[in-house]
CSV table of C-alpha atoms and ligand atoms in Angstrom, one decimal:
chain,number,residue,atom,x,y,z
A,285,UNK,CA,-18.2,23.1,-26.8
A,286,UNK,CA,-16.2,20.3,-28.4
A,287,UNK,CA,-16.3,17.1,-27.2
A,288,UNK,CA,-12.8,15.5,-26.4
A,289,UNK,CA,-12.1,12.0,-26.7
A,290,UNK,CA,-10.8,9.5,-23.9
A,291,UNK,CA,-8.6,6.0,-23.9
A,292,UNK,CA,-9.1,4.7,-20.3
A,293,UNK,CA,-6.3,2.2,-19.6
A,294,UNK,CA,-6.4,0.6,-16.1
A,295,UNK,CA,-4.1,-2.5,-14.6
A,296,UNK,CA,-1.7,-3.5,-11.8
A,297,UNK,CA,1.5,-2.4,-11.5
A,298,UNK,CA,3.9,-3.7,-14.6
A,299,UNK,CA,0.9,-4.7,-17.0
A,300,UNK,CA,2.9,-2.2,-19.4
A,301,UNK,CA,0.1,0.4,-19.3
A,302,UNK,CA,2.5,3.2,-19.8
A,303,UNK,CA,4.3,1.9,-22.0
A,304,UNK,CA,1.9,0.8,-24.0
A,305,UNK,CA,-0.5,4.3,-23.3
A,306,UNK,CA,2.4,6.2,-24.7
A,307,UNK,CA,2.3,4.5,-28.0
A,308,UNK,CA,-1.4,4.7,-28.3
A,309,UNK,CA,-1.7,8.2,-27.4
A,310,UNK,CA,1.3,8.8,-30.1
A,311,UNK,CA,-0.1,7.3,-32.7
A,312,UNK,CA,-3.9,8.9,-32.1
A,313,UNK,CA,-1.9,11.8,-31.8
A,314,UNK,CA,-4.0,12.4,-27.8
A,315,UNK,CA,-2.4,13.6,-24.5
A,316,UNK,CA,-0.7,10.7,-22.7
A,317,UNK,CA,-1.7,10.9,-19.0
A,318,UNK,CA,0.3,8.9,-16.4
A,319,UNK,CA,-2.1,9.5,-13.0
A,320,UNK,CA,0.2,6.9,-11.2
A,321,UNK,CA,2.8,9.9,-11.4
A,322,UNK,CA,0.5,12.2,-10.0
A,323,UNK,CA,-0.2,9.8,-7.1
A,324,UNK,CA,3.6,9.0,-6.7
A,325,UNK,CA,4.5,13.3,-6.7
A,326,UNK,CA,1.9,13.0,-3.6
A,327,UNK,CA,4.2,10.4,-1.8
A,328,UNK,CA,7.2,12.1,-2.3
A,329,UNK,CA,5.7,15.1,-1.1
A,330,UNK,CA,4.7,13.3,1.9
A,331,UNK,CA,7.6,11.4,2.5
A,332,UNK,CA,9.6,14.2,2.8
A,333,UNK,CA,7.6,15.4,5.6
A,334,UNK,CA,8.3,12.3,7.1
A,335,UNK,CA,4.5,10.6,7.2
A,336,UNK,CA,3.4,7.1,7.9
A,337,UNK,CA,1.7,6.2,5.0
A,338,UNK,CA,-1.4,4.5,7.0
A,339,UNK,CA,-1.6,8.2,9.3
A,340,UNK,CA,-4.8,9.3,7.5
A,341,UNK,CA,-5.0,12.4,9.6
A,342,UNK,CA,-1.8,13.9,8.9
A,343,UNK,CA,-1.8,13.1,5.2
A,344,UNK,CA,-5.7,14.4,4.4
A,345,UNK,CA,-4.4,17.8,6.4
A,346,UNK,CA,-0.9,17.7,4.5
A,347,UNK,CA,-2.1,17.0,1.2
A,348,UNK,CA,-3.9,19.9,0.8
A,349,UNK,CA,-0.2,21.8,1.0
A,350,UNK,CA,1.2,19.3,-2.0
A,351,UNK,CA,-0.1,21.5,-5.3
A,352,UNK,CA,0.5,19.1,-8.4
A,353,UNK,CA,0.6,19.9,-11.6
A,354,UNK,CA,1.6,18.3,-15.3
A,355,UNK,CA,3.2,20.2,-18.3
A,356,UNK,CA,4.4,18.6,-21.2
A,357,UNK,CA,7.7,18.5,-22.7
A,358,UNK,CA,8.9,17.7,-26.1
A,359,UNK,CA,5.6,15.3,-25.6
A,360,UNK,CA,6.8,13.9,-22.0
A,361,UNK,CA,4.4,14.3,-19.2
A,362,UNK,CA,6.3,16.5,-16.6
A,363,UNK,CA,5.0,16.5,-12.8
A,364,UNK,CA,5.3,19.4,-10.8
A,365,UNK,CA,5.3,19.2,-7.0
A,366,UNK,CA,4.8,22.7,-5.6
A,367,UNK,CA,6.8,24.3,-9.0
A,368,UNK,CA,9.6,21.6,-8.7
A,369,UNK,CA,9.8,18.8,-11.6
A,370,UNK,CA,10.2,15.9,-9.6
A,371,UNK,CA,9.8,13.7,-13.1
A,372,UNK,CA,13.3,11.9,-11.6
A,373,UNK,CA,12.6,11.5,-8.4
A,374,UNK,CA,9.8,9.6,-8.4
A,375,UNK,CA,10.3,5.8,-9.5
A,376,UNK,CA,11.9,4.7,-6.9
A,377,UNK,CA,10.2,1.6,-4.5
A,378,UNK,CA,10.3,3.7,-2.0
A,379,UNK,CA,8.2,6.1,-3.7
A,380,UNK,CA,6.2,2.9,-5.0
A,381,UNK,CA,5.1,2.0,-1.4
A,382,UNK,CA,4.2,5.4,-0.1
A,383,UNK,CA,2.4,5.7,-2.9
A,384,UNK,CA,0.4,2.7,-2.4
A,385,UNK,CA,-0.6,4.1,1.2
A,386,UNK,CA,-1.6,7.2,0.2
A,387,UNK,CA,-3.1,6.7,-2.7
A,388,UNK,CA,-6.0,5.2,-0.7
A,389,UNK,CA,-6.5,8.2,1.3
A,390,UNK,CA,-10.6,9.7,0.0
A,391,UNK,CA,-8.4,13.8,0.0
A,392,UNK,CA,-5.6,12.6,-1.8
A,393,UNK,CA,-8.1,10.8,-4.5
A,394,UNK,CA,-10.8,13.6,-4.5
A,395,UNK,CA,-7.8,16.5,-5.9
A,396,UNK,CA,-6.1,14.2,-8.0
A,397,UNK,CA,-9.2,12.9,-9.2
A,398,UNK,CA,-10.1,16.6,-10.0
A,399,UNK,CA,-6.8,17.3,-12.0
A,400,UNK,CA,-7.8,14.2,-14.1
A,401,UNK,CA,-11.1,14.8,-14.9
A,402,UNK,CA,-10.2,18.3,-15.8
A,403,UNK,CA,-7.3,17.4,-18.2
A,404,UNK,CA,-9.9,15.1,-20.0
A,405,UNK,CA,-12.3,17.6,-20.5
A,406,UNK,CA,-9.8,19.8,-22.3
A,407,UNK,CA,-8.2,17.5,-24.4
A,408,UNK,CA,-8.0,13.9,-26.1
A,409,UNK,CA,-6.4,11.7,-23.5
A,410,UNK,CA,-4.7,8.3,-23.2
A,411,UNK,CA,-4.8,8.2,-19.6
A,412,UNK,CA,-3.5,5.1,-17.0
A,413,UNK,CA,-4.1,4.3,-13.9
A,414,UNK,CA,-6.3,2.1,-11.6
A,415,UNK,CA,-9.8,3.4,-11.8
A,416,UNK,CA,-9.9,5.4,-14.6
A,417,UNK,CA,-12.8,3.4,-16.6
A,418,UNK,CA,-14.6,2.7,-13.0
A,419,UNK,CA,-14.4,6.2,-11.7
A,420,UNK,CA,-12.3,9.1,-13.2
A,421,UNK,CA,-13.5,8.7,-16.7
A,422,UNK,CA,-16.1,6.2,-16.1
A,423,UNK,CA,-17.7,7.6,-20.0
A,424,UNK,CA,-15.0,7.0,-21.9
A,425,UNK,CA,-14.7,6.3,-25.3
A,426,UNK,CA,-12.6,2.8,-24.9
A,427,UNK,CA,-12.0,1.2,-22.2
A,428,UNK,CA,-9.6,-1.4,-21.5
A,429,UNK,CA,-8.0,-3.6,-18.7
A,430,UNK,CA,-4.3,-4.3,-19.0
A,431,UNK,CA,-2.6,-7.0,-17.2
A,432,UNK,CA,-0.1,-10.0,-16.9
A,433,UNK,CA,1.4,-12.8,-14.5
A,434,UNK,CA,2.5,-12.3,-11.2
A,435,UNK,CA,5.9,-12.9,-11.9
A,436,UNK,CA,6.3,-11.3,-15.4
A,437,UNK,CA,5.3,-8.2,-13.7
A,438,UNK,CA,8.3,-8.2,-11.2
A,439,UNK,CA,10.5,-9.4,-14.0
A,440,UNK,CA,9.8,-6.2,-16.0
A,441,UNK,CA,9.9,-4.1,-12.8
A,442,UNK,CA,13.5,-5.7,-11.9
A,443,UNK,CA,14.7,-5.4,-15.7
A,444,UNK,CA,13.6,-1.5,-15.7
A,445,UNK,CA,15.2,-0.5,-12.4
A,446,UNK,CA,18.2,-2.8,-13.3
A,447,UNK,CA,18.7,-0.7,-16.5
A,448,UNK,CA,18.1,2.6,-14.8
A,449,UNK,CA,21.2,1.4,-12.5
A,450,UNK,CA,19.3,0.4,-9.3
A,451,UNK,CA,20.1,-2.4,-7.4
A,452,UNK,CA,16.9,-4.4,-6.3
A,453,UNK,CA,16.1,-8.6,-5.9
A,454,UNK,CA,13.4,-10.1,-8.0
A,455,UNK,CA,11.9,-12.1,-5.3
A,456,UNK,CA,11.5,-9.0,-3.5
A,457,UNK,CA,10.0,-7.0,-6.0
A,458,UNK,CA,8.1,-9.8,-6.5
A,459,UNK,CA,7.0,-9.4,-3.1
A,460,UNK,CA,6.4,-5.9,-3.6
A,461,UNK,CA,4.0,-6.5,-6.4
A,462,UNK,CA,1.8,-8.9,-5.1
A,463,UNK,CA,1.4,-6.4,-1.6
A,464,UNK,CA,0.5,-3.6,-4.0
A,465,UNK,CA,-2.0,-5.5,-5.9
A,466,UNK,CA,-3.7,-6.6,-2.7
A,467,UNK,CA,-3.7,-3.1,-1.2
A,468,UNK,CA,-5.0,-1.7,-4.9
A,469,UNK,CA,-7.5,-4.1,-5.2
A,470,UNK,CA,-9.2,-4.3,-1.6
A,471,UNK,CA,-8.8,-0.5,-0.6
A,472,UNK,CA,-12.3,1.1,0.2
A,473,UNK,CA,-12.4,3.8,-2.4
A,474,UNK,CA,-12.0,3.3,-5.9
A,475,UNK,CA,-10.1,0.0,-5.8
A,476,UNK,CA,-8.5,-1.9,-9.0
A,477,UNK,CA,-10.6,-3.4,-10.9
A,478,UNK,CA,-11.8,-4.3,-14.4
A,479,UNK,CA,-14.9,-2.0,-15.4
A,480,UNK,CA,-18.0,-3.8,-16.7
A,481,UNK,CA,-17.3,-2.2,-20.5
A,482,UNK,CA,-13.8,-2.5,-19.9
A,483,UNK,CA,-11.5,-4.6,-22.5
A,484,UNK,CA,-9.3,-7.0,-21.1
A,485,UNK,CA,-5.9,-7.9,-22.3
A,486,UNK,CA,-3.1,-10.3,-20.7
A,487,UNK,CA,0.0,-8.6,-21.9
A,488,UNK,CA,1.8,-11.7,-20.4
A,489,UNK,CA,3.0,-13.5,-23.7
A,490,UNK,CA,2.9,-10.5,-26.1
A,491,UNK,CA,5.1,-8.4,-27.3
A,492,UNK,CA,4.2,-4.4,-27.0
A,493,UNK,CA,3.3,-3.8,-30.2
A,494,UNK,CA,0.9,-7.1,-30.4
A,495,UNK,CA,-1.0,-4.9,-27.4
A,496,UNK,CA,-0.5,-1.8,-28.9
A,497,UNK,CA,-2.6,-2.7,-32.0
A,498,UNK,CA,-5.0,-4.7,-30.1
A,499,UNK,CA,-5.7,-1.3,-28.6
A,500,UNK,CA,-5.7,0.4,-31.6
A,501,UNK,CA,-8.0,-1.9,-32.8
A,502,UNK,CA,-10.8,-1.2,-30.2
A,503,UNK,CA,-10.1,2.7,-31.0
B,251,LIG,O1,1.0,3.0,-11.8
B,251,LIG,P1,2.0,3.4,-10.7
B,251,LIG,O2,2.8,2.2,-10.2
B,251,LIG,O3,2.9,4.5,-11.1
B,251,LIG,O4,1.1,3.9,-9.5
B,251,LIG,C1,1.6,4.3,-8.3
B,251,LIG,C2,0.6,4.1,-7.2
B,251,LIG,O5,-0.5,5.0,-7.3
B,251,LIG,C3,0.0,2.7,-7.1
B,251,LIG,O6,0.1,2.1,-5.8
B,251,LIG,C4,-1.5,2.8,-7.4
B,251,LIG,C5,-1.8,4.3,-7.2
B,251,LIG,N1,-2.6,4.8,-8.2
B,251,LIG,C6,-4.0,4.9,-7.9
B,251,LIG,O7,-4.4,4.6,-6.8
B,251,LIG,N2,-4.8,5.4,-8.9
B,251,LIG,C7,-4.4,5.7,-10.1
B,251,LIG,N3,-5.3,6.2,-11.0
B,251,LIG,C8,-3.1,5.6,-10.4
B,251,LIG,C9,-2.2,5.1,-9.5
């Protein structure tokens, strides 16, 4: 059996992680994996059934109905809820907030975990997330921890949905950020955090390709 190779890239929300995975993974020429997608097709699913995101019961019965999947287009991740690509439906802050309920939910985790681990085993990955060095990959290769500032997080997140045409405050996504981080970082299972071997690099006063090739340069 071959062995595959794995770039572990973990960080809040608007570190640049995907941004910067998709790069990395372009130029090793690996699989770029986005696992916040995979959590964020799980809230969709469950917001359209109308959950609360803290009912624990209802989504550990209901996830088990959500089946997720990624394909890749022209080198794009694509996520599939239940056959339907739901790629476009999926960044919204809605979405962002469900997301950061669910995703602390042990059933949600454990199949999503699953998907990961398998994806990794079957090919070189750049893969992003929250605890992908502490707990999905916890063996891989590199390791590192992106992040930035409080505030130049929710600027990128306002300049992003600006551009995609959404209209959104900055002191709110601010708002929205620093809830996130808290509910990322103090969950019971699998919170954020930097693993011990992990890398870390404050994106907040670099351009992307200044972190890209510090990356690189651990790889
Ligand atoms: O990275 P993102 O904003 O797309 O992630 C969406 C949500 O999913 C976020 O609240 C954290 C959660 N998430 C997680 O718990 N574990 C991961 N590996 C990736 C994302």
């Amino acid at each position: 059996m071959s062995h595959t190779i794995a770039v572990a890239i973990d960080g809040p929300a608007g570190a640049g992680k995907s941004t910067i995975a998709k790069k990395i993974a372009a130029k090793l020429n690996y699989i770029y994996v986005d696992t916040g997608a995979m959590y964020r097709a799980m809230a969709l699913f469950l917001l359209r059934r109308n959950v609360h995101p803290e009912d624990t019961e209802r989504i550990s019965t209901l996830c088990e109905e959500a089946d997720i999947t990624i394909r890749y287009e022209n080198g794009e991740q694509v996520v599939l809820l239940n056959g339907e690509n739901v790629n476009a439906l999926i960044r919204t802050e809605e979405v962002s907030n469900m997301a950061s309920g669910s995703s602390a939910n042990p059933k949600v985790r454990e199949k999503l975990v699953k998907l990961q681990q398998a994806l990794a085993g079957r090919e070189n990955v750049v893969m992003d997330g929250r605890d992908i060095g502490t707990c999905v990959l916890p063996d891989a290769e590199v390791k590192v921890y992106l992040t930035a500032g409080v505030s130049v997080r929710a600027r990128r997140r306002f300049d992003e949905l600006t551009a995609r045409g959404e209209k959104c405050s900055l002191p709110e996504i601010e708002a929205d950020i620093r809830q996130r981080d808290h509910k990322d970082m103090t969950r019971e299972i699998s919170p954020l955090r930097q693993a011990e071997d992990a890398v870390l690099i404050d994106t907040s006063d670099m351009t992307i390709d200044e972190a890209v090739n510090a990356v690189i340069d651990l790889c």
